[in-house]
Amino acid sequence: MTDSDAVSDAEADGEPSLRERVETWLSREMPIIQMHGGTSAVREVDSETGEVIIELGGGCKGCSVSDVTTGNIEAELIKWPEIDEVTVRVPDAREQLGGPDQAESIMGVDRTEGGRGDWGSSNPGKDHL
């Protein structure tokens, strides 16, 4: 049973749920996520098992330091006595756009970020000088 499916004793006493406390912590302690155009969402909280799943999106997709952010979130939340497992997911921007094998241009529409070329290179082709 997840935190959202049942009312805990703390909620019945008017205290915020674990989900609400994690959401508040994310917005208060990790403002860098929003400052860089990212988003964070608490996807799952199980008060009984202590499992928390958070997903980062927006500007976090494809960000070179998202692994630092996820590590910081995991390191802090695992210190909470009611949390035993923290998973922070960051979708790969390439998966959303079709992956690195996706054609750069489909019907004349450049599908790469900002039209700056392939994933990490300009991918000029074999006969480019």
CSV table of C-alpha atoms in Angstrom, one decimal:
chain,number,residue,atom,x,y,z
A,1,MET,CA,0.0,0.0,0.0
A,2,THR,CA,1.4,3.4,-0.9
A,3,ASP,CA,1.4,6.6,1.0
A,4,SER,CA,-1.2,8.0,-1.3
A,5,ASP,CA,-3.6,5.1,-0.9
A,6,ALA,CA,-3.9,5.2,2.9
A,7,VAL,CA,-4.2,7.8,5.6
A,8,SER,CA,-1.4,7.3,8.1
A,9,ASP,CA,-1.6,8.1,11.8
A,10,ALA,CA,0.4,11.2,11.2
A,11,GLU,CA,-2.0,12.5,8.6
A,12,ALA,CA,-4.9,11.7,10.9
A,13,ASP,CA,-3.3,13.9,13.5
A,14,GLY,CA,-3.0,16.8,11.0
A,15,GLU,CA,0.7,16.2,10.3
A,16,PRO,CA,1.9,16.1,6.6
A,17,SER,CA,2.3,12.7,5.0
A,18,LEU,CA,5.8,11.4,4.0
A,19,ARG,CA,5.0,12.3,0.4
A,20,GLU,CA,4.2,15.9,1.4
A,21,ARG,CA,7.3,16.2,3.4
A,22,VAL,CA,9.5,14.8,0.6
A,23,GLU,CA,7.8,17.3,-1.9
A,24,THR,CA,8.4,20.2,0.5
A,25,TRP,CA,12.0,19.1,1.0
A,26,LEU,CA,12.6,18.9,-2.7
A,27,SER,CA,11.3,22.4,-3.4
A,28,ARG,CA,13.1,23.9,-0.4
A,29,GLU,CA,16.4,22.2,-0.5
A,30,MET,CA,16.9,21.6,-4.2
A,31,PRO,CA,15.9,25.0,-5.8
A,32,ILE,CA,18.7,24.4,-8.3
A,33,ILE,CA,16.4,22.0,-10.1
A,34,GLN,CA,13.8,24.7,-10.8
A,35,MET,CA,16.4,27.4,-11.4
A,36,HIS,CA,17.9,25.4,-14.3
A,37,GLY,CA,14.5,24.6,-15.9
A,38,GLY,CA,14.1,21.2,-14.3
A,39,THR,CA,11.2,19.6,-12.6
A,40,SER,CA,10.8,17.1,-9.8
A,41,ALA,CA,8.0,14.8,-9.0
A,42,VAL,CA,7.5,12.3,-6.2
A,43,ARG,CA,6.2,9.4,-8.2
A,44,GLU,CA,5.8,6.8,-5.4
A,45,VAL,CA,6.0,6.7,-1.6
A,46,ASP,CA,5.4,3.5,0.4
A,47,SER,CA,5.4,4.3,4.1
A,48,GLU,CA,5.4,0.7,5.0
A,49,THR,CA,8.5,-0.3,3.1
A,50,GLY,CA,10.2,3.1,3.2
A,51,GLU,CA,10.6,3.2,-0.6
A,52,VAL,CA,10.6,6.6,-2.3
A,53,ILE,CA,10.7,7.1,-6.1
A,54,ILE,CA,11.4,10.6,-7.5
A,55,GLU,CA,11.5,11.6,-11.2
A,56,LEU,CA,13.4,14.6,-12.5
A,57,GLY,CA,12.4,16.1,-15.8
A,58,GLY,CA,12.5,19.2,-17.9
A,59,GLY,CA,16.0,20.7,-18.0
A,60,CYS,CA,17.3,17.7,-16.0
A,61,LYS,CA,16.9,15.4,-19.1
A,62,GLY,CA,20.2,15.3,-20.7
A,63,CYS,CA,21.9,17.5,-18.1
A,64,SER,CA,25.5,16.7,-17.6
A,65,VAL,CA,25.3,17.1,-13.8
A,66,SER,CA,22.0,15.3,-13.2
A,67,ASP,CA,23.9,12.4,-11.7
A,68,VAL,CA,25.2,14.8,-9.1
A,69,THR,CA,21.7,16.1,-8.3
A,70,THR,CA,20.3,12.6,-8.1
A,71,GLY,CA,23.2,11.5,-5.8
A,72,ASN,CA,22.6,14.5,-3.5
A,73,ILE,CA,18.9,13.8,-3.3
A,74,GLU,CA,19.5,10.1,-2.6
A,75,ALA,CA,22.2,10.9,0.0
A,76,GLU,CA,20.0,13.3,2.0
A,77,LEU,CA,16.7,11.4,1.9
A,78,ILE,CA,18.2,8.0,2.9
A,79,LYS,CA,19.1,9.7,6.2
A,80,TRP,CA,15.4,10.1,7.1
A,81,PRO,CA,14.5,7.3,9.5
A,82,GLU,CA,11.3,6.4,7.7
A,83,ILE,CA,13.0,6.0,4.3
A,84,ASP,CA,14.9,2.8,3.5
A,85,GLU,CA,15.3,3.1,-0.3
A,86,VAL,CA,15.5,6.1,-2.6
A,87,THR,CA,15.3,5.9,-6.4
A,88,VAL,CA,15.8,9.0,-8.5
A,89,ARG,CA,15.0,8.6,-12.2
A,90,VAL,CA,16.1,11.0,-14.9
A,91,PRO,CA,14.7,10.1,-18.3
A,92,ASP,CA,17.3,10.1,-21.1
A,93,ALA,CA,16.5,13.0,-23.5
A,94,ARG,CA,17.6,10.8,-26.4
A,95,GLU,CA,14.9,8.2,-25.6
A,96,GLN,CA,12.2,10.8,-25.9
A,97,LEU,CA,13.4,11.9,-29.3
A,98,GLY,CA,14.0,8.5,-30.6
A,99,GLY,CA,17.5,7.8,-29.3
A,100,PRO,CA,20.9,8.2,-31.0
A,101,ASP,CA,19.8,6.1,-34.0
A,102,GLN,CA,17.0,8.6,-34.8
A,103,ALA,CA,17.5,10.4,-38.0
A,104,GLU,CA,18.7,14.0,-37.3
A,105,SER,CA,16.2,15.4,-39.8
A,106,ILE,CA,12.8,14.0,-40.6
A,107,MET,CA,11.0,15.8,-43.5
A,108,GLY,CA,13.3,18.8,-43.1
A,109,VAL,CA,12.6,19.1,-39.3
A,110,ASP,CA,15.8,19.1,-37.3
A,111,ARG,CA,15.2,16.8,-34.3
A,112,THR,CA,18.4,17.6,-32.3
A,113,GLU,CA,18.5,20.1,-29.5
A,114,GLY,CA,18.7,23.6,-30.9
A,115,GLY,CA,19.7,22.2,-34.3
A,116,ARG,CA,23.3,21.8,-33.1
A,117,GLY,CA,23.8,18.4,-34.6
A,118,ASP,CA,24.0,14.8,-33.3
A,119,TRP,CA,24.3,13.6,-29.7
A,120,GLY,CA,27.7,15.0,-28.7
A,121,SER,CA,29.0,15.7,-32.1
A,122,SER,CA,28.1,17.4,-35.3
A,123,ASN,CA,27.9,14.0,-37.1
A,124,PRO,CA,29.1,15.5,-40.4
A,125,GLY,CA,29.3,12.3,-42.3
A,126,LYS,CA,32.3,10.3,-43.7
A,127,ASP,CA,33.1,12.6,-46.5
A,128,HIS,CA,33.2,15.8,-44.4
A,129,LEU,CA,36.6,17.5,-44.3
